[in-house]
Coordinates of N, CA and C in Angstrom, one line a residue:
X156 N 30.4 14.1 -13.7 CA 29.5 12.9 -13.9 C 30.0 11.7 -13.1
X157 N 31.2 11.5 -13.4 CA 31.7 10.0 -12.4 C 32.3 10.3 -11.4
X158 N 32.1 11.5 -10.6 CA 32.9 11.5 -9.3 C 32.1 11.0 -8.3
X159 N 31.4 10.1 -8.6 CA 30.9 9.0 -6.9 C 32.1 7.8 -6.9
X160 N 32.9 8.0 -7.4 CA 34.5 7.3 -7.3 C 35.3 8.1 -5.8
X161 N 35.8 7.6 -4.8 CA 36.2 8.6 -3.6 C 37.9 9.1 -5.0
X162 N 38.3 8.4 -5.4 CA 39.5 9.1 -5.9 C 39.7 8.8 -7.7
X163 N 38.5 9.3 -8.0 CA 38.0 9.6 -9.3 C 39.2 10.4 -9.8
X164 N 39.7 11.7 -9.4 CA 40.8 12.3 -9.8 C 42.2 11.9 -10.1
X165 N 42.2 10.4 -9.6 CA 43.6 10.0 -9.6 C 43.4 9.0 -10.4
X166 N 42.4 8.6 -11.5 CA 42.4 7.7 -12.7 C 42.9 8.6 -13.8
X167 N 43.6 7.0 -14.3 CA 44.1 7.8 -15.7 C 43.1 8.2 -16.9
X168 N 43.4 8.7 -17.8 CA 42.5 9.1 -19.1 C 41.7 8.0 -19.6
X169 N 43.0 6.6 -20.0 CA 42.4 5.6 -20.1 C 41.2 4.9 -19.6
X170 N 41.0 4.7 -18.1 CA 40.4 4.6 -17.5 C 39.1 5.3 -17.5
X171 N 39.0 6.5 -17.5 CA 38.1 7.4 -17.8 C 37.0 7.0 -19.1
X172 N 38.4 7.2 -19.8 CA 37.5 7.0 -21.1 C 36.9 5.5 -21.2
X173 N 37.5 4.4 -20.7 CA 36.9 3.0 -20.8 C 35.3 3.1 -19.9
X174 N 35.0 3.9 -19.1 CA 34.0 4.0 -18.5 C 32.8 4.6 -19.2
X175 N 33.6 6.0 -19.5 CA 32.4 6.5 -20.6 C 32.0 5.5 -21.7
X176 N 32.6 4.9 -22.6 CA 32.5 4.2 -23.6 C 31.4 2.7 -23.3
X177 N 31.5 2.6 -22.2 CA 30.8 1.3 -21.4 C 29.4 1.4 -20.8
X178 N 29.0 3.0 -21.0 CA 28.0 3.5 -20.4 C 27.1 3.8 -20.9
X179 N 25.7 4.3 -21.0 CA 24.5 5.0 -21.5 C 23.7 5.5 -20.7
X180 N 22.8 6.7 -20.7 CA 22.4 7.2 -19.4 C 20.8 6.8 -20.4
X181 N 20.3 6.8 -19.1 CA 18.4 5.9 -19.5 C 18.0 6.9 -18.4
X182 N 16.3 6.8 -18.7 CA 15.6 7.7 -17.4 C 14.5 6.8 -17.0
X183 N 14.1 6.7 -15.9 CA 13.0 6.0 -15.1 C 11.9 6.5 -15.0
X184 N 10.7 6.3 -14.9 CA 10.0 6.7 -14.2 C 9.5 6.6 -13.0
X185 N 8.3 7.3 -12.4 CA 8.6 7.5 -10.7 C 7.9 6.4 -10.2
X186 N 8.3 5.6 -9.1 CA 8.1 3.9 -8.9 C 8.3 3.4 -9.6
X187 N 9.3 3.5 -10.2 CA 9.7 2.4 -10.9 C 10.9 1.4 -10.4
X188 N 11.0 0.4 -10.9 CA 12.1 -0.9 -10.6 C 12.8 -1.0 -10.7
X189 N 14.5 -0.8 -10.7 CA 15.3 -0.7 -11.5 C 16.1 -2.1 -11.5
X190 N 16.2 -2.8 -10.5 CA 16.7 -4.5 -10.2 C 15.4 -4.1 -9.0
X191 N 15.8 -5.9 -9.2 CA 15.5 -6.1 -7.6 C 16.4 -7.3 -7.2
X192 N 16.5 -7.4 -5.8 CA 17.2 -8.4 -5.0 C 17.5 -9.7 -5.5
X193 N 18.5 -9.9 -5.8 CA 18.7 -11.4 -6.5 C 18.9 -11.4 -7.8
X194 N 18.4 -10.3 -8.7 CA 18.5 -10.2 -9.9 C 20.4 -10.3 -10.6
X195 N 21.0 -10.7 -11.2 CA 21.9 -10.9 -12.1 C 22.7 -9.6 -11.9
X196 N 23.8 -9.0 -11.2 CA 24.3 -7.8 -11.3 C 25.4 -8.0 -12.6
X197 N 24.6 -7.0 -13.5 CA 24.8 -6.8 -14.8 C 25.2 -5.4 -15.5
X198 N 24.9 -4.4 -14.3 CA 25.2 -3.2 -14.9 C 25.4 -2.3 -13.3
X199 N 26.1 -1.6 -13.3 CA 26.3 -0.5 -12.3 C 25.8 1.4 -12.8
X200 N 25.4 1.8 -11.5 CA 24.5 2.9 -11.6 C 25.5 3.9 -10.9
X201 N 24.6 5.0 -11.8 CA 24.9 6.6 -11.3 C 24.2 7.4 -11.6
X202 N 23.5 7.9 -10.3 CA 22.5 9.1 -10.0 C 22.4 10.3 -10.5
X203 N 21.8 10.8 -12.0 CA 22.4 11.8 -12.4 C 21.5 12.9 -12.2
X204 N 20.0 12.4 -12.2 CA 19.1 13.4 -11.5 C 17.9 12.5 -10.6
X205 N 17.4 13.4 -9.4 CA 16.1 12.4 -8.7 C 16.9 11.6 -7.6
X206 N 16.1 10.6 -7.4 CA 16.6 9.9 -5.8 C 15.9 8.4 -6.4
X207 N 17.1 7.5 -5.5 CA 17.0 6.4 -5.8 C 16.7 5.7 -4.2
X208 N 15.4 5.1 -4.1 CA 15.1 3.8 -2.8 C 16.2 2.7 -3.1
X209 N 17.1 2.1 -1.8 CA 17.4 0.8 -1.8 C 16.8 0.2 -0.7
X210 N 16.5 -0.5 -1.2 CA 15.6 -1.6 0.5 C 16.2 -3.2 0.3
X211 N 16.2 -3.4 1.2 CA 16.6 -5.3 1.7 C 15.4 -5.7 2.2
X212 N 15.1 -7.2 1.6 CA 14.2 -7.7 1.7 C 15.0 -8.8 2.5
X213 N 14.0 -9.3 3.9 CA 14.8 -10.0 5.1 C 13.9 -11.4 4.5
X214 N 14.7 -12.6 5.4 CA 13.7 -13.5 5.4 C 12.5 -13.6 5.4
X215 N 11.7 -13.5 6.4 CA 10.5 -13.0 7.1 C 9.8 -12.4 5.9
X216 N 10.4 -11.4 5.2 CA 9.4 -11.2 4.0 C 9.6 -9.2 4.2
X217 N 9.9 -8.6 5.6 CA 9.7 -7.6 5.7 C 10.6 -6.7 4.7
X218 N 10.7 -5.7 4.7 CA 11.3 -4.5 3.3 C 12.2 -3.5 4.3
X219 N 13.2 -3.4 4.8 CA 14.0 -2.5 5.3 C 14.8 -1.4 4.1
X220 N 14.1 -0.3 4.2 CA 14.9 0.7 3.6 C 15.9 1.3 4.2
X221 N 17.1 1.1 3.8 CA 18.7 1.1 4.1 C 19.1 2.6 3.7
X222 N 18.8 3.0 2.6 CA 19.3 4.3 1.9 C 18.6 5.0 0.8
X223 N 19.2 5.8 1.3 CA 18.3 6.6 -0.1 C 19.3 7.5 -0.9
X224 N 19.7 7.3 -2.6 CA 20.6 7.6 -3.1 C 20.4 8.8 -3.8
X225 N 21.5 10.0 -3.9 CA 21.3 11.7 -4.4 C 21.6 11.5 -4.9
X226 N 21.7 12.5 -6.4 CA 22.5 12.5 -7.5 C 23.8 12.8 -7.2
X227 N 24.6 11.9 -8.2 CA 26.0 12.0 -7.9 C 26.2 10.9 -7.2
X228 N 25.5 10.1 -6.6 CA 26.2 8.8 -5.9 C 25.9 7.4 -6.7
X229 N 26.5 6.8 -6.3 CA 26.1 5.7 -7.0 C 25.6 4.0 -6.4
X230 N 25.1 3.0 -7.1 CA 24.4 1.6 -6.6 C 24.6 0.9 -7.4
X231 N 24.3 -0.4 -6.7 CA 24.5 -1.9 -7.4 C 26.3 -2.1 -7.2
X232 N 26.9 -1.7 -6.6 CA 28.3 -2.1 -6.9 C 29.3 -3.0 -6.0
X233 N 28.5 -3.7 -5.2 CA 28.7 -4.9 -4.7 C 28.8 -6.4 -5.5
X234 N 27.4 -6.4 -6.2 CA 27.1 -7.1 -7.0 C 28.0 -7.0 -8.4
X235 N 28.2 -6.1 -8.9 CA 29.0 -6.1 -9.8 C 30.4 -6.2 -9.5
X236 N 31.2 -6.1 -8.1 CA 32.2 -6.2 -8.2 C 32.7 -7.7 -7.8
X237 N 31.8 -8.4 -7.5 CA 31.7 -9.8 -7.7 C 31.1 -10.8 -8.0
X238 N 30.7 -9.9 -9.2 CA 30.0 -10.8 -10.4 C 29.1 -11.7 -9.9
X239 N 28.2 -11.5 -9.4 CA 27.2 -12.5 -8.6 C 25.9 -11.6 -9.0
X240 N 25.0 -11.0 -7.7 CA 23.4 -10.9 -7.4 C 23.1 -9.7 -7.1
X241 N 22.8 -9.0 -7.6 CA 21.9 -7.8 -6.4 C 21.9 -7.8 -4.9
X242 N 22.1 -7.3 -3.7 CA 21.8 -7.8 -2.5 C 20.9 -6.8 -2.2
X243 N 20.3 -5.9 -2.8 CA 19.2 -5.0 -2.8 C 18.4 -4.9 -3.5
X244 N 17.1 -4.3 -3.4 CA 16.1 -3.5 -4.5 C 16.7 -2.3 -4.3
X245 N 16.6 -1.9 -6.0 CA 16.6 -0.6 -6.1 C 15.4 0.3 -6.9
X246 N 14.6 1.3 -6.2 CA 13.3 1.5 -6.8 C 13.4 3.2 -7.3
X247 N 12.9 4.0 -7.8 CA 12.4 5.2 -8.3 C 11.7 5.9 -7.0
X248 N 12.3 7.3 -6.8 CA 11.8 8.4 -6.5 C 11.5 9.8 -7.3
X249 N 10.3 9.8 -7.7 CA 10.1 10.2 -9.2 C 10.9 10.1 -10.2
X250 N 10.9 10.8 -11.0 CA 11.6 10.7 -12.0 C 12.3 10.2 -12.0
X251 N 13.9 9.5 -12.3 CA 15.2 9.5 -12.1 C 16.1 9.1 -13.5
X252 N 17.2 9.9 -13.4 CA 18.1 9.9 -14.8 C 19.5 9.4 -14.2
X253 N 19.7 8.3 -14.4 CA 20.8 7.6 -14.4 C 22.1 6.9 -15.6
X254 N 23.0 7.2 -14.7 CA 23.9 6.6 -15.9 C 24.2 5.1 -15.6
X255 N 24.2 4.2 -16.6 CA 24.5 2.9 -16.6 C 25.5 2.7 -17.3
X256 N 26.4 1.6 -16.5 CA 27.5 1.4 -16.7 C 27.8 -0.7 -17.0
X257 N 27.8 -0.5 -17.8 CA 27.7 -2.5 -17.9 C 29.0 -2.9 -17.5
X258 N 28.5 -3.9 -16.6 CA 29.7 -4.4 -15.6 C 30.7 -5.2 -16.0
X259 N 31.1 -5.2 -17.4 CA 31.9 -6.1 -18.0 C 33.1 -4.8 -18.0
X260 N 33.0 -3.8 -17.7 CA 34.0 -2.8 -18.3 C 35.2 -3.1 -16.8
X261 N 34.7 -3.9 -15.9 CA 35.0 -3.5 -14.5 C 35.8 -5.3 -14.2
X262 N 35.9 -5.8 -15.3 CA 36.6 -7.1 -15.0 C 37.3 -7.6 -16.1
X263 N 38.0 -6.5 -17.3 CA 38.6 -6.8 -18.5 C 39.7 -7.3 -17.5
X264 N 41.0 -8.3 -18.4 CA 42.2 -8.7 -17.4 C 43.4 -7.5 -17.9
X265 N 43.1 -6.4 -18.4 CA 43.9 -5.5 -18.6 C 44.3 -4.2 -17.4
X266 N 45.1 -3.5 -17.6 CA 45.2 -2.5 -16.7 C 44.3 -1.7 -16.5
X267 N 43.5 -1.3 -17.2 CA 42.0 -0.4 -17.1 C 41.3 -1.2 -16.4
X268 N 40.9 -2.4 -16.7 CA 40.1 -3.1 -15.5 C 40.8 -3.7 -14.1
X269 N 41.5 -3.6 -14.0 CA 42.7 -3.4 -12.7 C 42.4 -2.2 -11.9
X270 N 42.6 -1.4 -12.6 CA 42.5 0.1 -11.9 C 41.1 0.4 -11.5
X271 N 39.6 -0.1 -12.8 CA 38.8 0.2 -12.5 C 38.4 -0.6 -11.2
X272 N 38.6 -2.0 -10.9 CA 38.3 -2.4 -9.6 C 38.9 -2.1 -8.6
X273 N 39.8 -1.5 -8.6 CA 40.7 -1.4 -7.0 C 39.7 0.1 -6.7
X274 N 39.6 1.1 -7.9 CA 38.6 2.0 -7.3 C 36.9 2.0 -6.8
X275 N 36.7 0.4 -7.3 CA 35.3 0.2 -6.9 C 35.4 -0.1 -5.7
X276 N 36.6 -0.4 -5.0 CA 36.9 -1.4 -4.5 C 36.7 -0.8 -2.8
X277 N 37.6 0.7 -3.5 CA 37.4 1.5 -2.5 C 36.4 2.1 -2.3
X278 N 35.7 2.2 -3.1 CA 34.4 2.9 -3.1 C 33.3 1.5 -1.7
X279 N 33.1 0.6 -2.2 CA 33.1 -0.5 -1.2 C 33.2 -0.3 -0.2
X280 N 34.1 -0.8 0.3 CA 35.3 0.0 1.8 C 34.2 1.0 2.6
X281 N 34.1 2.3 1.6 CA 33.2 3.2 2.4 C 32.0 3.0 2.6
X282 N 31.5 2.7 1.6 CA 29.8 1.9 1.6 C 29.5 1.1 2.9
X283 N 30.6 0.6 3.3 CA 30.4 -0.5 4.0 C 30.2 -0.3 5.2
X284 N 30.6 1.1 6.2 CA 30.3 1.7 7.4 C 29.0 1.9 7.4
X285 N 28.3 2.6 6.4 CA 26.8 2.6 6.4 C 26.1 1.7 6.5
X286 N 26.2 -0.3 5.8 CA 25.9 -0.6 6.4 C 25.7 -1.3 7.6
X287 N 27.0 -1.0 8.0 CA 27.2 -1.8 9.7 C 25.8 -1.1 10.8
X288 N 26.1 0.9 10.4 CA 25.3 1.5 10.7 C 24.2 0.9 10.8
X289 N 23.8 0.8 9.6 CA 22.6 0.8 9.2 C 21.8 -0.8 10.4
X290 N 22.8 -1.9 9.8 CA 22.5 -2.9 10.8 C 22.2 -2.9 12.4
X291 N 23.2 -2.2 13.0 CA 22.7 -1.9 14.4 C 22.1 -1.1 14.9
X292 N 21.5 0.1 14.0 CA 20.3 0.7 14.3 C 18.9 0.2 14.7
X293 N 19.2 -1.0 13.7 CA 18.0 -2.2 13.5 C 17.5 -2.9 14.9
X294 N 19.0 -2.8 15.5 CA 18.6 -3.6 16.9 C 18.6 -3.0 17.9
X295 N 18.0 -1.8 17.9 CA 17.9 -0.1 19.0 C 16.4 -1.2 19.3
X296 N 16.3 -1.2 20.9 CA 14.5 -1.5 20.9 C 13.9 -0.3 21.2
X297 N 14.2 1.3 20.9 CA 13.5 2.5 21.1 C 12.9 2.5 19.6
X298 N 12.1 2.8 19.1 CA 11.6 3.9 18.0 C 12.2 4.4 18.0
X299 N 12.1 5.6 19.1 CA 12.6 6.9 19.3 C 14.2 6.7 18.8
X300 N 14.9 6.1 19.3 CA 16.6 6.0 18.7 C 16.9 5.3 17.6
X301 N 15.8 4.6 17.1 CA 15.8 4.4 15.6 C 15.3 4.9 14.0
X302 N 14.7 5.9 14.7 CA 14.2 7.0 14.3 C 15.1 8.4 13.9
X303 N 15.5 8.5 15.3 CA 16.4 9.7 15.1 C 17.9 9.2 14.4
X304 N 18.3 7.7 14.6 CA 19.4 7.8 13.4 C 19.3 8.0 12.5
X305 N 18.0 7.5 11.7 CA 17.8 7.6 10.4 C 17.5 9.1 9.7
X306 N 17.3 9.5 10.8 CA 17.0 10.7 10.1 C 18.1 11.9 10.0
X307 N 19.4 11.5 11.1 CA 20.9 12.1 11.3 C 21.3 11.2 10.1
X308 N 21.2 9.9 9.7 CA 22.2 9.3 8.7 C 21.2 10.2 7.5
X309 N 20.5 9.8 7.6 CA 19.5 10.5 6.3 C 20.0 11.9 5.7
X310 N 19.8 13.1 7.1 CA 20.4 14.4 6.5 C 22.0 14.3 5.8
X311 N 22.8 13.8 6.5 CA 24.1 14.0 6.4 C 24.4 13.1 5.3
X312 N 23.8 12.0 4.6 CA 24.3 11.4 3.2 C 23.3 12.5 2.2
X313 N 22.3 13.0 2.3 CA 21.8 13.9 1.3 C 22.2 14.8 1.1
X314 N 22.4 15.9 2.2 CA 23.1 16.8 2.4 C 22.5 18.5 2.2
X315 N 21.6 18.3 2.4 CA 20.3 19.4 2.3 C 20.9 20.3 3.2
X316 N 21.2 21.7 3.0 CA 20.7 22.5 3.7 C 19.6 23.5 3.6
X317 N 19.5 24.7 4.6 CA 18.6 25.6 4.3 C 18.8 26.6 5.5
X318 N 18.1 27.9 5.4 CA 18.4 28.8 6.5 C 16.7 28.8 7.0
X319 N 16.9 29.0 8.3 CA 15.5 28.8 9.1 C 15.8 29.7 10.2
X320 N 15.3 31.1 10.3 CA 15.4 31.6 11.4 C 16.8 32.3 12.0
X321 N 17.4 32.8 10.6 CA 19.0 33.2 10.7 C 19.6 32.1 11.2
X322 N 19.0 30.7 10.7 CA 20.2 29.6 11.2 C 20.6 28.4 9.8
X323 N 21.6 28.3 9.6 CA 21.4 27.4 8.6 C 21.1 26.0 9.5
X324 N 20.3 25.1 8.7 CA 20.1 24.0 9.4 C 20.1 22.8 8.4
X325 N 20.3 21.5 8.6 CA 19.8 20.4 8.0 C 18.2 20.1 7.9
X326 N 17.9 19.6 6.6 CA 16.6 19.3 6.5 C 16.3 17.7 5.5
X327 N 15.1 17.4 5.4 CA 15.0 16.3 4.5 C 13.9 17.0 4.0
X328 N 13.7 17.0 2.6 CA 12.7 17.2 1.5 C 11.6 15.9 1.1
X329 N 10.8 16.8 0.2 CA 9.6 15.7 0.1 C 10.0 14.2 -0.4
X330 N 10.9 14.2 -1.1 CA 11.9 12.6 -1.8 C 11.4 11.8 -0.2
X331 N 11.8 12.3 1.0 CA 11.5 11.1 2.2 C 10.1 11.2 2.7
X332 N 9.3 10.2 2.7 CA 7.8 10.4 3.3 C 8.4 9.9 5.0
X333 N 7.1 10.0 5.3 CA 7.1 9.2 6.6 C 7.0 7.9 6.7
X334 N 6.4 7.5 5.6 CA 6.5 6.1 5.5 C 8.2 5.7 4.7
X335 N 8.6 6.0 4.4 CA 10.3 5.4 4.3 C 10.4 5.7 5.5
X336 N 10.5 6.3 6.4 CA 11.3 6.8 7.5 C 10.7 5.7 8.2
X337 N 9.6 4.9 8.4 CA 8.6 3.8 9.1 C 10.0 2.2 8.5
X338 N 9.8 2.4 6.7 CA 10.5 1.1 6.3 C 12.1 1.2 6.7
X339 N 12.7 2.3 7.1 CA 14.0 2.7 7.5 C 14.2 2.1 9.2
X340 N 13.5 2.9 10.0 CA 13.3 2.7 11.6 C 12.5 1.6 12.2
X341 N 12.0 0.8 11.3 CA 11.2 -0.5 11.7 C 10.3 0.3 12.3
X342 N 9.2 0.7 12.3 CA 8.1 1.2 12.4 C 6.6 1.9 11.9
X343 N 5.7 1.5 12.0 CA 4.0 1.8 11.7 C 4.1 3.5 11.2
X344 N 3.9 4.2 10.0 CA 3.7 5.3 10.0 C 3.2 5.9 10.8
X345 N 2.3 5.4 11.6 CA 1.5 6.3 12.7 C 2.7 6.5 13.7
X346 N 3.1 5.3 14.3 CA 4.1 5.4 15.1 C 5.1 6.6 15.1
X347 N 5.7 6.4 13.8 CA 6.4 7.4 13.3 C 5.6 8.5 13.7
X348 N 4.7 8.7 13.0 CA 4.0 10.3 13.1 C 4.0 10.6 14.6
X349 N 3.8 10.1 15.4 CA 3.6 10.2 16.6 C 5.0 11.1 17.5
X350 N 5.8 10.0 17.2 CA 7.3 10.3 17.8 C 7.8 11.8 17.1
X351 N 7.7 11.9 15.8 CA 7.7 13.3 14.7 C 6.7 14.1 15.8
X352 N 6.0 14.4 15.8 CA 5.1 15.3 16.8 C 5.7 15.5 17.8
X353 N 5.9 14.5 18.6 CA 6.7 15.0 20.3 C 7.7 15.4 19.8
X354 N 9.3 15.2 19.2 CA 10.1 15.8 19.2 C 9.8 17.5 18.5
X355 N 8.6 17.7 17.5 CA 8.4 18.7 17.2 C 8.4 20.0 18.8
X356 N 7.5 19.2 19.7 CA 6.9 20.2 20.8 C 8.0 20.5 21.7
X357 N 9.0 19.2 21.7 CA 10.2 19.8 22.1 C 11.4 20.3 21.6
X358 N 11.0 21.2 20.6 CA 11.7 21.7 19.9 C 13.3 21.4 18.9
X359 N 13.1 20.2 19.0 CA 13.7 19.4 18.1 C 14.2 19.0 16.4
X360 N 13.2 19.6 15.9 CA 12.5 19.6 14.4 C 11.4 20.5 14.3
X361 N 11.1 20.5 13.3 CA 10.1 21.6 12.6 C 9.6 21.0 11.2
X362 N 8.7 20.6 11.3 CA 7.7 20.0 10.1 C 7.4 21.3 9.5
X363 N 7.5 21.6 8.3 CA 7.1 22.9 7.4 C 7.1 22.6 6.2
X364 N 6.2 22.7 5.3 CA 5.9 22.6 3.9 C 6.4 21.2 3.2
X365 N 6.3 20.2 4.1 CA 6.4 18.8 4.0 C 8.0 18.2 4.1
X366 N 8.6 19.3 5.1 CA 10.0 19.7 5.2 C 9.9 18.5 6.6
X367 N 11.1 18.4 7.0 CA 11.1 18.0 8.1 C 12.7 18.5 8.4
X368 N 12.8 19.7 9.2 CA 13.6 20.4 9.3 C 14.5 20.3 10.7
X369 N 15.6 19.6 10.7 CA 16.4 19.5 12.1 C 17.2 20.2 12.8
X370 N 16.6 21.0 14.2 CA 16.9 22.0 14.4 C 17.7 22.0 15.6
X371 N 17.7 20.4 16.1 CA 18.6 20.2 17.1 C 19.2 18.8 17.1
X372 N 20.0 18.8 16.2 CA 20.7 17.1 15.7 C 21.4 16.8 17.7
X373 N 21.7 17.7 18.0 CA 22.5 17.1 18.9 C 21.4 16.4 20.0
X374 N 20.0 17.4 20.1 CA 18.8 16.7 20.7 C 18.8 15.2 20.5
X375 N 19.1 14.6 18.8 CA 18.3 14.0 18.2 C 19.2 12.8 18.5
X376 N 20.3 13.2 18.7 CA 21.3 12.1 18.8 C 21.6 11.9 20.9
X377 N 21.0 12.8 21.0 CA 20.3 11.9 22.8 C 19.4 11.2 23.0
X378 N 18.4 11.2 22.1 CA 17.4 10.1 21.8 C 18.5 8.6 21.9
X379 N 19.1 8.6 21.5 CA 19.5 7.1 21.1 C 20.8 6.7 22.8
X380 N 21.3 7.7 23.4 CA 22.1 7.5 24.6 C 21.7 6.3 25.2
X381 N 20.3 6.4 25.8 CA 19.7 5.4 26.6 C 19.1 4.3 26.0
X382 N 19.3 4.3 24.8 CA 18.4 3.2 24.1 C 19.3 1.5 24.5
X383 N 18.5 1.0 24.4 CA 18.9 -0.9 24.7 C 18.6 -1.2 23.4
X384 N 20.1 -2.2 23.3 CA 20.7 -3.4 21.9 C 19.5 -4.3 22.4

């Protein structure tokens, strides 16, 4: 249950147990709200079943969807590890069963809360490549290469496989529409749909049973070669 910690194995018992004790698992329904941006970071999350939207909301007003969280990972822990705000919405992809963890357990001045922040801490650290990612995809002027990262960053944090054709391959499931892949890549669902179709005819992907099935990442990551910052 708490291994969205990178070195969850190397806490003590104590520690463990101060986390369970601090926690309660709740269930959402689908679209539903769970913070949003700005709100009071008050509690820290973990994906225990379903998928979780995080979007940033820019000046301008527009909604950039950044990630999409599997079970077993976890959110909000920016905000809770410095006791400040939310810097995301976090929304419902059907159902979702999460565990909540109230963020006081994560700044006692004892050795448990020592240990528990140096591991948030690291957890952080990693988070944080995704969003550098995530930010300079933003400034690809192709579709087309803002497109296909999201959808290489997309497979490889979900981690879907499947066999297609005596091949195992990466895929994305119904949890991603085309419209997140639009609020992800800065672009018009249609748009999207469009660019999904060509790479389909060039044998790139394979749309199947609301699948979107990637059958040539290395294709998909030439899309972005020639793209202009």
């Amino acid at each position: 249950m708490l291994h969205w910690l990178p070195d969850y194995d190397d806490l003590t018992a104590d520690v463990k147990s101060a986390i369970v004790k601090s926690s309660y698992k709740t269930v959402y329904n689908k679209n539903s709200v769970i913070y949003l941006q700005e709100d009071t970071a008050d509690k820290f999350y973990i994906v225990l079943s379903g998928y979780v939207r995080l979007s940033y909301i820019m000046e301008d007003g527009t909604a950039i969807l950044y990630a999409i969280v599997p079970p077993g990972e976890s959110f909000g822990e920016l905000g809770v590890f410095d006791r400040s705000l939310y810097t995301d919405t976090a929304s419902t992809i059907g159902t979702v069963s999460v565990l909540v963890v109230n963020a006081d357990v994560f700044h006692t001045r004892d050795s448990c809360g020592q240990e528990i922040r140096a591991a948030l801490s690291d957890l952080i650290a990693t988070r944080y490549r995704t969003y550098i990612d995530v930010t300079k995809s933003l400034y690809l002027t192709s579709l087309s290469a803002r497109l296909a990262l999201s959808l290489l960053r997309l497979t490889t944090s979900l981690g879907h496989t499947m066999e297609y054709k005596g091949r195992v391959v990466p895929y994305l499931g119904t949890m991603v529409t085309q419209s997140d892949l639009g609020a992800m890549a800065r672009g018009t669902r249609g748009n999207v749909n469009r660019v999904l179709k060509s790479w389909e005819r060039d044998g790139l992907i394979v749309a199947q049973d609301r699948k979107i099935i990637i059958l040539d990442p290395e294709g998909l990551e030439m899309q972005t070669m020639n793209a202009g910052w």
